[in-house]
C-alpha cells in the first residue's frame, strides 16, 4: 500500500485528482493508493452483490452498489468499500454524486494487500460512523464474518465457511452461504 505524501488530504483534494486509472482512498487525511483487484476478488464481489441485490429486491429495497464508488464519511475520510447497501429511507439523506455518509451495510473482500487495513483501520472507521453491519469476506480462507454494530464498535455476529448458512443481524431473510461466493480461476 503506497501513500502519496502531502500535508492533509480532504474530499476537495481527492475530487481534484486526475483520472490516472488508479483507485485511491483518503483515510484520516492520508491518501492511499489501492492496488487493482484480482479475478478471484472481483468474482467474490459480484457474487456478494448478487446475494444482496436479490435480498433487497425481495424485501427491504434500497440500493446495493459496488466499488469503485466514493463513500465520504468525513471531509478527510473517503473510502471505496467493495459492496454497500443503503436502506430506502436513507438514500435521499446520504446520496449525492457520491455517498456522503455511512451505508447501512458495508462489505470488504479481503486481499493480502488490504486485509490489515480492512480488519483494523477501516473497521474502526465504519464503526465510528455507525454502519449497522460489516462483513469481512476472505477468499484465501473461504470464510465470511458478519459483524454487527454495538456501542461504536463491531462484535462478531456470525462466522462460517463451506455450506454454513449465515444470517444477517439486519434481517433474518438475509442469508449468505460462503461456498457460493468463492471460485478460483481455471487455468487454460
mmCIF file with all atom_site columns, C-alpha atoms in Angstrom:
data_model
loop_
_atom_site.group_PDB
_atom_site.id
_atom_site.type_symbol
_atom_site.label_atom_id
_atom_site.label_alt_id
_atom_site.label_comp_id
_atom_site.label_asym_id
_atom_site.label_entity_id
_atom_site.label_seq_id
_atom_site.pdbx_PDB_ins_code
_atom_site.Cartn_x
_atom_site.Cartn_y
_atom_site.Cartn_z
_atom_site.occupancy
_atom_site.B_iso_or_equiv
_atom_site.pdbx_formal_charge
_atom_site.auth_seq_id
_atom_site.auth_comp_id
_atom_site.auth_asym_id
_atom_site.auth_atom_id
_atom_site.pdbx_PDB_model_num
ATOM 1   C CA . UNK A 1 1   ? 0.000   0.000   0.000   1.00 0.00 ? 1   UNK A CA 1
ATOM 2   C CA . UNK A 1 2   ? 1.727   3.133   -1.246  1.00 0.00 ? 2   UNK A CA 1
ATOM 3   C CA . UNK A 1 3   ? 0.845   6.523   0.223   1.00 0.00 ? 3   UNK A CA 1
ATOM 4   C CA . UNK A 1 4   ? 1.327   9.865   -1.523  1.00 0.00 ? 4   UNK A CA 1
ATOM 5   C CA . UNK A 1 5   ? 2.842   12.388  0.831   1.00 0.00 ? 5   UNK A CA 1
ATOM 6   C CA . UNK A 1 6   ? 1.038   15.668  1.420   1.00 0.00 ? 6   UNK A CA 1
ATOM 7   C CA . UNK A 1 7   ? 0.059   17.646  4.480   1.00 0.00 ? 7   UNK A CA 1
ATOM 8   C CA . UNK A 1 8   ? -3.587  16.545  4.937   1.00 0.00 ? 8   UNK A CA 1
ATOM 9   C CA . UNK A 1 9   ? -5.879  15.311  2.150   1.00 0.00 ? 9   UNK A CA 1
ATOM 10  C CA . UNK A 1 10  ? -9.567  16.218  2.097   1.00 0.00 ? 10  UNK A CA 1
ATOM 11  C CA . UNK A 1 11  ? -12.552 15.422  -0.107  1.00 0.00 ? 11  UNK A CA 1
ATOM 12  C CA . UNK A 1 12  ? -11.811 18.562  -2.149  1.00 0.00 ? 12  UNK A CA 1
ATOM 13  C CA . UNK A 1 13  ? -8.214  17.445  -2.819  1.00 0.00 ? 13  UNK A CA 1
ATOM 14  C CA . UNK A 1 14  ? -9.402  13.933  -3.623  1.00 0.00 ? 14  UNK A CA 1
ATOM 15  C CA . UNK A 1 15  ? -12.072 15.204  -6.033  1.00 0.00 ? 15  UNK A CA 1
ATOM 16  C CA . UNK A 1 16  ? -9.399  17.126  -7.970  1.00 0.00 ? 16  UNK A CA 1
ATOM 17  C CA . UNK A 1 17  ? -7.180  14.073  -8.534  1.00 0.00 ? 17  UNK A CA 1
ATOM 18  C CA . UNK A 1 18  ? -6.679  13.344  -12.234 1.00 0.00 ? 18  UNK A CA 1
ATOM 19  C CA . UNK A 1 19  ? -8.231  10.184  -13.644 1.00 0.00 ? 19  UNK A CA 1
ATOM 20  C CA . UNK A 1 20  ? -4.989  8.232   -13.876 1.00 0.00 ? 20  UNK A CA 1
ATOM 21  C CA . UNK A 1 21  ? -6.549  4.765   -13.785 1.00 0.00 ? 21  UNK A CA 1
ATOM 22  C CA . UNK A 1 22  ? -5.645  4.200   -10.138 1.00 0.00 ? 22  UNK A CA 1
ATOM 23  C CA . UNK A 1 23  ? -8.008  3.888   -7.189  1.00 0.00 ? 23  UNK A CA 1
ATOM 24  C CA . UNK A 1 24  ? -7.450  5.937   -4.060  1.00 0.00 ? 24  UNK A CA 1
ATOM 25  C CA . UNK A 1 25  ? -8.851  6.305   -0.577  1.00 0.00 ? 25  UNK A CA 1
ATOM 26  C CA . UNK A 1 26  ? -8.340  9.084   1.977   1.00 0.00 ? 26  UNK A CA 1
ATOM 27  C CA . UNK A 1 27  ? -8.012  7.719   5.474   1.00 0.00 ? 27  UNK A CA 1
ATOM 28  C CA . UNK A 1 28  ? -7.919  10.420  8.128   1.00 0.00 ? 28  UNK A CA 1
ATOM 29  C CA . UNK A 1 29  ? -6.105  12.792  5.779   1.00 0.00 ? 29  UNK A CA 1
ATOM 30  C CA . UNK A 1 30  ? -3.666  10.260  4.261   1.00 0.00 ? 30  UNK A CA 1
ATOM 31  C CA . UNK A 1 31  ? -4.005  9.481   0.549   1.00 0.00 ? 31  UNK A CA 1
ATOM 32  C CA . UNK A 1 32  ? -3.749  5.728   -0.024  1.00 0.00 ? 32  UNK A CA 1
ATOM 33  C CA . UNK A 1 33  ? -3.130  4.237   -3.473  1.00 0.00 ? 33  UNK A CA 1
ATOM 34  C CA . UNK A 1 34  ? -5.006  0.974   -3.875  1.00 0.00 ? 34  UNK A CA 1
ATOM 35  C CA . UNK A 1 35  ? -3.780  -1.971  -5.915  1.00 0.00 ? 35  UNK A CA 1
ATOM 36  C CA . UNK A 1 36  ? -6.012  -3.417  -8.610  1.00 0.00 ? 36  UNK A CA 1
ATOM 37  C CA . UNK A 1 37  ? -8.287  -6.272  -7.551  1.00 0.00 ? 37  UNK A CA 1
ATOM 38  C CA . UNK A 1 38  ? -7.663  -9.855  -8.649  1.00 0.00 ? 38  UNK A CA 1
ATOM 39  C CA . UNK A 1 39  ? -10.013 -12.011 -10.699 1.00 0.00 ? 39  UNK A CA 1
ATOM 40  C CA . UNK A 1 40  ? -10.915 -14.009 -7.584  1.00 0.00 ? 40  UNK A CA 1
ATOM 41  C CA . UNK A 1 41  ? -11.638 -10.814 -5.641  1.00 0.00 ? 41  UNK A CA 1
ATOM 42  C CA . UNK A 1 42  ? -13.929 -9.449  -8.362  1.00 0.00 ? 42  UNK A CA 1
ATOM 43  C CA . UNK A 1 43  ? -15.734 -12.785 -8.724  1.00 0.00 ? 43  UNK A CA 1
ATOM 44  C CA . UNK A 1 44  ? -16.479 -12.705 -4.996  1.00 0.00 ? 44  UNK A CA 1
ATOM 45  C CA . UNK A 1 45  ? -17.608 -9.051  -5.130  1.00 0.00 ? 45  UNK A CA 1
ATOM 46  C CA . UNK A 1 46  ? -20.007 -9.936  -7.970  1.00 0.00 ? 46  UNK A CA 1
ATOM 47  C CA . UNK A 1 47  ? -21.458 -12.884 -6.033  1.00 0.00 ? 47  UNK A CA 1
ATOM 48  C CA . UNK A 1 48  ? -21.980 -10.793 -2.887  1.00 0.00 ? 48  UNK A CA 1
ATOM 49  C CA . UNK A 1 49  ? -23.642 -8.082  -4.953  1.00 0.00 ? 49  UNK A CA 1
ATOM 50  C CA . UNK A 1 50  ? -25.990 -10.705 -6.442  1.00 0.00 ? 50  UNK A CA 1
ATOM 51  C CA . UNK A 1 51  ? -26.934 -12.042 -2.981  1.00 0.00 ? 51  UNK A CA 1
ATOM 52  C CA . UNK A 1 52  ? -27.598 -8.580  -1.578  1.00 0.00 ? 52  UNK A CA 1
ATOM 53  C CA . UNK A 1 53  ? -29.424 -7.393  -4.709  1.00 0.00 ? 53  UNK A CA 1
ATOM 54  C CA . UNK A 1 54  ? -31.774 -10.409 -4.660  1.00 0.00 ? 54  UNK A CA 1
ATOM 55  C CA . UNK A 1 55  ? -32.456 -9.870  -0.936  1.00 0.00 ? 55  UNK A CA 1
ATOM 56  C CA . UNK A 1 56  ? -33.093 -6.129  -1.370  1.00 0.00 ? 56  UNK A CA 1
ATOM 57  C CA . UNK A 1 57  ? -35.385 -6.732  -4.355  1.00 0.00 ? 57  UNK A CA 1
ATOM 58  C CA . UNK A 1 58  ? -37.395 -9.353  -2.451  1.00 0.00 ? 58  UNK A CA 1
ATOM 59  C CA . UNK A 1 59  ? -37.780 -7.340  0.716   1.00 0.00 ? 59  UNK A CA 1
ATOM 60  C CA . UNK A 1 60  ? -36.432 -4.093  2.038   1.00 0.00 ? 60  UNK A CA 1
ATOM 61  C CA . UNK A 1 61  ? -35.429 -2.401  -1.210  1.00 0.00 ? 61  UNK A CA 1
ATOM 62  C CA . UNK A 1 62  ? -32.671 0.169   -1.122  1.00 0.00 ? 62  UNK A CA 1
ATOM 63  C CA . UNK A 1 63  ? -29.520 0.440   -3.201  1.00 0.00 ? 63  UNK A CA 1
ATOM 64  C CA . UNK A 1 64  ? -26.811 -2.216  -3.486  1.00 0.00 ? 64  UNK A CA 1
ATOM 65  C CA . UNK A 1 65  ? -23.654 -0.869  -5.104  1.00 0.00 ? 65  UNK A CA 1
ATOM 66  C CA . UNK A 1 66  ? -20.035 -1.915  -5.552  1.00 0.00 ? 66  UNK A CA 1
ATOM 67  C CA . UNK A 1 67  ? -16.623 -0.300  -5.974  1.00 0.00 ? 67  UNK A CA 1
ATOM 68  C CA . UNK A 1 68  ? -15.377 1.864   -7.387  1.00 0.00 ? 68  UNK A CA 1
ATOM 69  C CA . UNK A 1 69  ? -17.710 4.236   -5.564  1.00 0.00 ? 69  UNK A CA 1
ATOM 70  C CA . UNK A 1 70  ? -16.675 7.070   -3.283  1.00 0.00 ? 70  UNK A CA 1
ATOM 71  C CA . UNK A 1 71  ? -18.067 6.940   0.246   1.00 0.00 ? 71  UNK A CA 1
ATOM 72  C CA . UNK A 1 72  ? -17.261 10.160  2.107   1.00 0.00 ? 72  UNK A CA 1
ATOM 73  C CA . UNK A 1 73  ? -17.543 9.540   5.849   1.00 0.00 ? 73  UNK A CA 1
ATOM 74  C CA . UNK A 1 74  ? -15.930 12.856  6.769   1.00 0.00 ? 74  UNK A CA 1
ATOM 75  C CA . UNK A 1 75  ? -14.151 15.617  4.903   1.00 0.00 ? 75  UNK A CA 1
ATOM 76  C CA . UNK A 1 76  ? -10.846 13.760  5.331   1.00 0.00 ? 76  UNK A CA 1
ATOM 77  C CA . UNK A 1 77  ? -12.173 10.176  5.068   1.00 0.00 ? 77  UNK A CA 1
ATOM 78  C CA . UNK A 1 78  ? -13.136 8.884   1.614   1.00 0.00 ? 78  UNK A CA 1
ATOM 79  C CA . UNK A 1 79  ? -13.328 5.102   1.238   1.00 0.00 ? 79  UNK A CA 1
ATOM 80  C CA . UNK A 1 80  ? -14.248 2.680   -1.530  1.00 0.00 ? 80  UNK A CA 1
ATOM 81  C CA . UNK A 1 81  ? -15.835 -0.349  0.124   1.00 0.00 ? 81  UNK A CA 1
ATOM 82  C CA . UNK A 1 82  ? -16.271 -3.381  -2.116  1.00 0.00 ? 82  UNK A CA 1
ATOM 83  C CA . UNK A 1 83  ? -20.066 -3.623  -1.699  1.00 0.00 ? 83  UNK A CA 1
ATOM 84  C CA . UNK A 1 84  ? -22.599 -1.489  0.186   1.00 0.00 ? 84  UNK A CA 1
ATOM 85  C CA . UNK A 1 85  ? -26.312 -1.481  0.899   1.00 0.00 ? 85  UNK A CA 1
ATOM 86  C CA . UNK A 1 86  ? -28.199 1.710   1.726   1.00 0.00 ? 86  UNK A CA 1
ATOM 87  C CA . UNK A 1 87  ? -31.710 1.337   3.140   1.00 0.00 ? 87  UNK A CA 1
ATOM 88  C CA . UNK A 1 88  ? -34.506 3.068   1.208   1.00 0.00 ? 88  UNK A CA 1
ATOM 89  C CA . UNK A 1 89  ? -35.262 5.558   3.978   1.00 0.00 ? 89  UNK A CA 1
ATOM 90  C CA . UNK A 1 90  ? -31.641 6.817   3.991   1.00 0.00 ? 90  UNK A CA 1
ATOM 91  C CA . UNK A 1 91  ? -30.876 7.074   0.269   1.00 0.00 ? 91  UNK A CA 1
ATOM 92  C CA . UNK A 1 92  ? -32.075 10.669  -0.061  1.00 0.00 ? 92  UNK A CA 1
ATOM 93  C CA . UNK A 1 93  ? -30.128 11.640  3.084   1.00 0.00 ? 93  UNK A CA 1
ATOM 94  C CA . UNK A 1 94  ? -26.711 10.385  2.002   1.00 0.00 ? 94  UNK A CA 1
ATOM 95  C CA . UNK A 1 95  ? -26.589 10.060  -1.775  1.00 0.00 ? 95  UNK A CA 1
ATOM 96  C CA . UNK A 1 96  ? -25.440 12.960  -3.927  1.00 0.00 ? 96  UNK A CA 1
ATOM 97  C CA . UNK A 1 97  ? -22.999 12.375  -6.786  1.00 0.00 ? 97  UNK A CA 1
ATOM 98  C CA . UNK A 1 98  ? -21.295 10.039  -4.359  1.00 0.00 ? 98  UNK A CA 1
ATOM 99  C CA . UNK A 1 99  ? -22.254 8.582   -0.984  1.00 0.00 ? 99  UNK A CA 1
ATOM 100 C CA . UNK A 1 100 ? -21.914 11.220  1.724   1.00 0.00 ? 100 UNK A CA 1
ATOM 101 C CA . UNK A 1 101 ? -22.402 9.312   4.959   1.00 0.00 ? 101 UNK A CA 1
ATOM 102 C CA . UNK A 1 102 ? -22.323 5.739   6.165   1.00 0.00 ? 102 UNK A CA 1
ATOM 103 C CA . UNK A 1 103 ? -24.092 2.927   4.326   1.00 0.00 ? 103 UNK A CA 1
ATOM 104 C CA . UNK A 1 104 ? -26.199 0.584   6.454   1.00 0.00 ? 104 UNK A CA 1
ATOM 105 C CA . UNK A 1 105 ? -24.200 -2.481  5.378   1.00 0.00 ? 105 UNK A CA 1
ATOM 106 C CA . UNK A 1 106 ? -20.557 -2.460  4.281   1.00 0.00 ? 106 UNK A CA 1
ATOM 107 C CA . UNK A 1 107 ? -18.719 -5.450  2.787   1.00 0.00 ? 107 UNK A CA 1
ATOM 108 C CA . UNK A 1 108 ? -14.968 -5.704  2.283   1.00 0.00 ? 108 UNK A CA 1
ATOM 109 C CA . UNK A 1 109 ? -13.429 -8.614  0.389   1.00 0.00 ? 109 UNK A CA 1
ATOM 110 C CA . UNK A 1 110 ? -10.004 -9.192  1.882   1.00 0.00 ? 110 UNK A CA 1
ATOM 111 C CA . UNK A 1 111 ? -6.813  -9.455  -0.120  1.00 0.00 ? 111 UNK A CA 1
ATOM 112 C CA . UNK A 1 112 ? -3.216  -9.750  1.083   1.00 0.00 ? 112 UNK A CA 1
ATOM 113 C CA . UNK A 1 113 ? -2.601  -6.035  0.443   1.00 0.00 ? 113 UNK A CA 1
ATOM 114 C CA . UNK A 1 114 ? -5.767  -4.826  2.234   1.00 0.00 ? 114 UNK A CA 1
ATOM 115 C CA . UNK A 1 115 ? -6.530  -7.342  4.981   1.00 0.00 ? 115 UNK A CA 1
ATOM 116 C CA . UNK A 1 116 ? -4.918  -5.483  7.871   1.00 0.00 ? 116 UNK A CA 1
ATOM 117 C CA . UNK A 1 117 ? -6.408  -2.142  6.808   1.00 0.00 ? 117 UNK A CA 1
ATOM 118 C CA . UNK A 1 118 ? -9.888  -3.683  6.282   1.00 0.00 ? 118 UNK A CA 1
ATOM 119 C CA . UNK A 1 119 ? -9.863  -5.590  9.588   1.00 0.00 ? 119 UNK A CA 1
ATOM 120 C CA . UNK A 1 120 ? -8.495  -2.816  11.785  1.00 0.00 ? 120 UNK A CA 1
ATOM 121 C CA . UNK A 1 121 ? -8.437  0.696   10.397  1.00 0.00 ? 121 UNK A CA 1
ATOM 122 C CA . UNK A 1 122 ? -11.470 0.650   8.121   1.00 0.00 ? 122 UNK A CA 1
ATOM 123 C CA . UNK A 1 123 ? -13.497 -1.448  10.578  1.00 0.00 ? 123 UNK A CA 1
ATOM 124 C CA . UNK A 1 124 ? -12.878 1.204   13.257  1.00 0.00 ? 124 UNK A CA 1
ATOM 125 C CA . UNK A 1 125 ? -13.964 3.965   10.862  1.00 0.00 ? 125 UNK A CA 1
ATOM 126 C CA . UNK A 1 126 ? -17.133 2.157   9.762   1.00 0.00 ? 126 UNK A CA 1
ATOM 127 C CA . UNK A 1 127 ? -17.971 1.532   13.436  1.00 0.00 ? 127 UNK A CA 1
ATOM 128 C CA . UNK A 1 128 ? -17.244 5.141   14.423  1.00 0.00 ? 128 UNK A CA 1
ATOM 129 C CA . UNK A 1 129 ? -19.697 6.356   11.779  1.00 0.00 ? 129 UNK A CA 1
ATOM 130 C CA . UNK A 1 130 ? -22.286 3.700   12.768  1.00 0.00 ? 130 UNK A CA 1
ATOM 131 C CA . UNK A 1 131 ? -22.557 1.235   9.906   1.00 0.00 ? 131 UNK A CA 1
ATOM 132 C CA . UNK A 1 132 ? -25.157 -1.239  11.147  1.00 0.00 ? 132 UNK A CA 1
ATOM 133 C CA . UNK A 1 133 ? -23.312 -4.270  9.818   1.00 0.00 ? 133 UNK A CA 1
ATOM 134 C CA . UNK A 1 134 ? -19.826 -5.038  8.439   1.00 0.00 ? 134 UNK A CA 1
ATOM 135 C CA . UNK A 1 135 ? -18.920 -8.175  6.510   1.00 0.00 ? 135 UNK A CA 1
ATOM 136 C CA . UNK A 1 136 ? -15.359 -9.385  6.052   1.00 0.00 ? 136 UNK A CA 1
ATOM 137 C CA . UNK A 1 137 ? -15.131 -11.893 3.232   1.00 0.00 ? 137 UNK A CA 1
ATOM 138 C CA . UNK A 1 138 ? -11.851 -13.791 2.910   1.00 0.00 ? 138 UNK A CA 1
ATOM 139 C CA . UNK A 1 139 ? -11.212 -15.676 -0.346  1.00 0.00 ? 139 UNK A CA 1
ATOM 140 C CA . UNK A 1 140 ? -7.928  -17.146 0.962   1.00 0.00 ? 140 UNK A CA 1
ATOM 141 C CA . UNK A 1 141 ? -9.671  -18.986 3.825   1.00 0.00 ? 141 UNK A CA 1
ATOM 142 C CA . UNK A 1 142 ? -13.086 -19.116 2.082   1.00 0.00 ? 142 UNK A CA 1
ATOM 143 C CA . UNK A 1 143 ? -14.748 -17.622 5.163   1.00 0.00 ? 143 UNK A CA 1
ATOM 144 C CA . UNK A 1 144 ? -17.307 -14.915 5.848   1.00 0.00 ? 144 UNK A CA 1
ATOM 145 C CA . UNK A 1 145 ? -17.567 -12.907 9.059   1.00 0.00 ? 145 UNK A CA 1
ATOM 146 C CA . UNK A 1 146 ? -20.644 -10.839 9.836   1.00 0.00 ? 146 UNK A CA 1
ATOM 147 C CA . UNK A 1 147 ? -20.118 -8.127  12.441  1.00 0.00 ? 147 UNK A CA 1
ATOM 148 C CA . UNK A 1 148 ? -22.916 -6.053  13.923  1.00 0.00 ? 148 UNK A CA 1
ATOM 149 C CA . UNK A 1 149 ? -22.587 -2.566  15.334  1.00 0.00 ? 149 UNK A CA 1
ATOM 150 C CA . UNK A 1 150 ? -22.694 -2.278  19.094  1.00 0.00 ? 150 UNK A CA 1
ATOM 151 C CA . UNK A 1 151 ? -21.643 0.811   21.055  1.00 0.00 ? 151 UNK A CA 1
ATOM 152 C CA . UNK A 1 152 ? -19.352 2.330   18.388  1.00 0.00 ? 152 UNK A CA 1
ATOM 153 C CA . UNK A 1 153 ? -17.585 -0.957  17.622  1.00 0.00 ? 153 UNK A CA 1
ATOM 154 C CA . UNK A 1 154 ? -18.312 -4.196  15.832  1.00 0.00 ? 154 UNK A CA 1
ATOM 155 C CA . UNK A 1 155 ? -18.948 -7.513  17.523  1.00 0.00 ? 155 UNK A CA 1
ATOM 156 C CA . UNK A 1 156 ? -18.883 -10.830 15.715  1.00 0.00 ? 156 UNK A CA 1
ATOM 157 C CA . UNK A 1 157 ? -22.414 -11.917 14.899  1.00 0.00 ? 157 UNK A CA 1
ATOM 158 C CA . UNK A 1 158 ? -21.702 -14.953 12.679  1.00 0.00 ? 158 UNK A CA 1
ATOM 159 C CA . UNK A 1 159 ? -18.741 -16.627 11.008  1.00 0.00 ? 159 UNK A CA 1
ATOM 160 C CA . UNK A 1 160 ? -18.662 -19.585 8.676   1.00 0.00 ? 160 UNK A CA 1
ATOM 161 C CA . UNK A 1 161 ? -17.284 -21.402 5.690   1.00 0.00 ? 161 UNK A CA 1
ATOM 162 C CA . UNK A 1 162 ? -18.371 -24.016 3.200   1.00 0.00 ? 162 UNK A CA 1
ATOM 163 C CA . UNK A 1 163 ? -22.100 -24.731 3.291   1.00 0.00 ? 163 UNK A CA 1
ATOM 164 C CA . UNK A 1 164 ? -22.729 -22.851 6.545   1.00 0.00 ? 164 UNK A CA 1
ATOM 165 C CA . UNK A 1 165 ? -25.787 -20.621 6.339   1.00 0.00 ? 165 UNK A CA 1
ATOM 166 C CA . UNK A 1 166 ? -25.009 -17.260 7.917   1.00 0.00 ? 166 UNK A CA 1
ATOM 167 C CA . UNK A 1 167 ? -27.873 -14.926 8.804   1.00 0.00 ? 167 UNK A CA 1
ATOM 168 C CA . UNK A 1 168 ? -27.520 -11.172 8.944   1.00 0.00 ? 168 UNK A CA 1
ATOM 169 C CA . UNK A 1 169 ? -28.312 -9.247  12.111  1.00 0.00 ? 169 UNK A CA 1
ATOM 170 C CA . UNK A 1 170 ? -30.182 -6.730  9.918   1.00 0.00 ? 170 UNK A CA 1
ATOM 171 C CA . UNK A 1 171 ? -32.840 -9.093  8.627   1.00 0.00 ? 171 UNK A CA 1
ATOM 172 C CA . UNK A 1 172 ? -33.471 -12.821 9.196   1.00 0.00 ? 172 UNK A CA 1
ATOM 173 C CA . UNK A 1 173 ? -34.286 -13.078 5.476   1.00 0.00 ? 173 UNK A CA 1
ATOM 174 C CA . UNK A 1 174 ? -30.713 -12.110 4.540   1.00 0.00 ? 174 UNK A CA 1
ATOM 175 C CA . UNK A 1 175 ? -28.595 -15.265 4.345   1.00 0.00 ? 175 UNK A CA 1
ATOM 176 C CA . UNK A 1 176 ? -25.188 -15.929 2.846   1.00 0.00 ? 176 UNK A CA 1
ATOM 177 C CA . UNK A 1 177 ? -23.549 -19.295 2.146   1.00 0.00 ? 177 UNK A CA 1
ATOM 178 C CA . UNK A 1 178 ? -19.763 -18.839 1.964   1.00 0.00 ? 178 UNK A CA 1
ATOM 179 C CA . UNK A 1 179 ? -19.034 -21.610 -0.557  1.00 0.00 ? 179 UNK A CA 1
ATOM 180 C CA . UNK A 1 180 ? -21.224 -19.844 -3.127  1.00 0.00 ? 180 UNK A CA 1
ATOM 181 C CA . UNK A 1 181 ? -19.046 -16.727 -3.037  1.00 0.00 ? 181 UNK A CA 1
ATOM 182 C CA . UNK A 1 182 ? -15.666 -18.166 -3.988  1.00 0.00 ? 182 UNK A CA 1
ATOM 183 C CA . UNK A 1 183 ? -14.187 -19.533 -7.174  1.00 0.00 ? 183 UNK A CA 1
ATOM 184 C CA . UNK A 1 184 ? -10.645 -19.968 -8.295  1.00 0.00 ? 184 UNK A CA 1
ATOM 185 C CA . UNK A 1 185 ? -9.838  -19.263 -11.952 1.00 0.00 ? 185 UNK A CA 1
ATOM 186 C CA . UNK A 1 186 ? -9.407  -22.370 -14.067 1.00 0.00 ? 186 UNK A CA 1
ATOM 187 C CA . UNK A 1 187 ? -6.016  -22.449 -15.817 1.00 0.00 ? 187 UNK A CA 1
ATOM 188 C CA . UNK A 1 188 ? -6.158  -22.710 -19.604 1.00 0.00 ? 188 UNK A CA 1
#
